[in-house]
Amino acid sequence: MHLHKTMALTIIKNEIRSLLKIRKERVIPPPSGMPQFGSTIVWDKLKIQLRMTIDGEQWDWLTLKGWRVQDMRKNRRNYFKVPSKAVERLLLASQEEREDIYQRIVNYDYDKSRLS
């Protein structure tokens, strides 16, 4: 019962914040070290679950694009999950192909079912 009251209070607080427009603007944190296998990285409203290892050059490129490691246990924001096949194509692409694949990923019109 207590959990239900806590969830209801959180929903009410979120609605009040939205109505009063007192939400905090997202700030890009400084880049962190290279993420490990299984880490989640985020950019804007997109998230990627790293199911393969990346090298330093790939991580440097992604951080220049604004991607950051995110601990999802402490994050209440909703993100669109980038399909693992698209992530795999991006990470296996040559440097020449990478930008085109990246643009398709970030410009894709994600279905609301991918919001989590």
CSV table of C-alpha atoms in Angstrom, one decimal:
chain,number,residue,atom,x,y,z
A,1,MET,CA,0.0,0.0,0.0
A,2,HIS,CA,2.8,2.4,0.9
A,3,LEU,CA,4.5,1.8,-2.6
A,4,HIS,CA,1.2,2.7,-4.3
A,5,LYS,CA,0.9,6.0,-2.3
A,6,THR,CA,4.6,6.8,-3.2
A,7,MET,CA,4.0,6.2,-6.9
A,8,ALA,CA,0.8,8.3,-6.8
A,9,LEU,CA,2.7,11.1,-5.1
A,10,THR,CA,5.5,11.0,-7.7
A,11,ILE,CA,3.0,11.1,-10.6
A,12,ILE,CA,1.3,14.2,-9.0
A,13,LYS,CA,4.7,15.9,-8.4
A,14,ASN,CA,5.6,15.3,-12.1
A,15,GLU,CA,2.3,16.7,-13.3
A,16,ILE,CA,2.8,19.8,-11.1
A,17,ARG,CA,6.3,20.3,-12.4
A,18,SER,CA,5.1,20.1,-16.0
A,19,LEU,CA,2.2,22.5,-15.4
A,20,LEU,CA,4.4,25.0,-13.7
A,21,LYS,CA,7.1,24.5,-16.2
A,22,ILE,CA,9.8,24.0,-13.6
A,23,ARG,CA,11.4,21.1,-15.2
A,24,LYS,CA,15.2,21.2,-15.4
A,25,GLU,CA,16.8,21.4,-18.8
A,26,ARG,CA,19.0,18.4,-19.6
A,27,VAL,CA,22.7,19.3,-19.3
A,28,ILE,CA,25.3,17.2,-21.1
A,29,PRO,CA,27.6,15.8,-18.4
A,30,PRO,CA,31.4,15.7,-19.1
A,31,PRO,CA,32.5,12.6,-21.0
A,32,SER,CA,33.4,9.7,-18.8
A,33,GLY,CA,35.7,6.8,-19.4
A,34,MET,CA,35.0,4.2,-22.1
A,35,PRO,CA,31.9,2.2,-21.3
A,36,GLN,CA,32.1,-1.5,-20.7
A,37,PHE,CA,30.1,-4.3,-22.3
A,38,GLY,CA,26.5,-4.1,-21.2
A,39,SER,CA,26.6,-0.4,-20.3
A,40,THR,CA,23.9,2.0,-21.4
A,41,ILE,CA,24.8,5.2,-23.2
A,42,VAL,CA,22.3,8.0,-23.9
A,43,TRP,CA,22.0,11.1,-26.2
A,44,ASP,CA,18.9,13.3,-26.2
A,45,LYS,CA,16.0,10.9,-26.1
A,46,LEU,CA,17.9,7.9,-27.4
A,47,LYS,CA,19.6,5.1,-25.5
A,48,ILE,CA,21.9,2.3,-26.6
A,49,GLN,CA,22.6,-0.9,-24.7
A,50,LEU,CA,26.1,-1.9,-25.6
A,51,ARG,CA,26.0,-5.6,-26.5
A,52,MET,CA,29.4,-5.5,-28.1
A,53,THR,CA,32.7,-3.9,-27.0
A,54,ILE,CA,33.7,-0.6,-28.6
A,55,ASP,CA,37.2,0.7,-29.0
A,56,GLY,CA,38.6,4.1,-27.9
A,57,GLU,CA,38.3,5.7,-31.3
A,58,GLN,CA,34.6,4.7,-31.5
A,59,TRP,CA,33.9,6.0,-28.0
A,60,ASP,CA,35.7,9.3,-28.7
A,61,TRP,CA,33.6,9.7,-31.8
A,62,LEU,CA,30.4,9.0,-29.9
A,63,THR,CA,31.3,11.5,-27.1
A,64,LEU,CA,31.9,14.2,-29.7
A,65,LYS,CA,28.4,13.5,-30.8
A,66,GLY,CA,27.1,14.0,-27.2
A,67,TRP,CA,26.7,10.4,-26.1
A,68,ARG,CA,27.3,9.7,-22.4
A,69,VAL,CA,27.4,6.7,-20.1
A,70,GLN,CA,24.2,6.7,-18.0
A,71,ASP,CA,23.5,4.7,-14.9
A,72,MET,CA,19.9,3.8,-15.6
A,73,ARG,CA,19.2,2.7,-12.0
A,74,LYS,CA,19.2,6.4,-11.0
A,75,ASN,CA,17.5,7.8,-14.1
A,76,ARG,CA,13.8,8.3,-14.3
A,77,ARG,CA,13.8,9.8,-17.8
A,78,ASN,CA,12.3,7.9,-20.8
A,79,TYR,CA,14.4,7.1,-23.8
A,80,PHE,CA,13.8,5.4,-27.1
A,81,LYS,CA,15.8,2.2,-27.3
A,82,VAL,CA,17.9,2.1,-30.5
A,83,PRO,CA,17.5,-1.4,-32.1
A,84,SER,CA,20.5,-3.7,-31.4
A,85,LYS,CA,20.9,-4.4,-35.2
A,86,ALA,CA,21.3,-0.6,-35.9
A,87,VAL,CA,23.9,-0.3,-33.1
A,88,GLU,CA,25.8,-3.3,-34.5
A,89,ARG,CA,25.8,-1.8,-38.0
A,90,LEU,CA,27.1,1.5,-36.6
A,91,LEU,CA,29.9,-0.1,-34.6
A,92,LEU,CA,31.0,-2.4,-37.4
A,93,ALA,CA,30.8,0.3,-40.1
A,94,SER,CA,33.9,1.8,-41.6
A,95,GLN,CA,34.7,5.4,-40.7
A,96,GLU,CA,33.3,6.4,-44.1
A,97,GLU,CA,30.0,4.7,-43.6
A,98,ARG,CA,29.6,5.5,-39.9
A,99,GLU,CA,28.2,9.1,-40.3
A,100,ASP,CA,25.4,8.0,-42.7
A,101,ILE,CA,24.3,5.2,-40.4
A,102,TYR,CA,24.5,7.5,-37.4
A,103,GLN,CA,22.3,10.1,-39.1
A,104,ARG,CA,19.7,7.4,-39.9
A,105,ILE,CA,19.7,6.3,-36.3
A,106,VAL,CA,19.2,9.8,-34.8
A,107,ASN,CA,16.7,10.9,-37.4
A,108,TYR,CA,14.5,7.8,-37.3
A,109,ASP,CA,10.9,8.3,-36.2
A,110,TYR,CA,10.9,5.9,-33.3
A,111,ASP,CA,7.6,4.1,-32.4
A,112,LYS,CA,6.3,5.0,-28.9
A,113,SER,CA,6.6,1.2,-28.0
A,114,ARG,CA,10.4,1.7,-28.0
A,115,LEU,CA,10.0,4.4,-25.2
A,116,SER,CA,11.3,3.0,-21.9
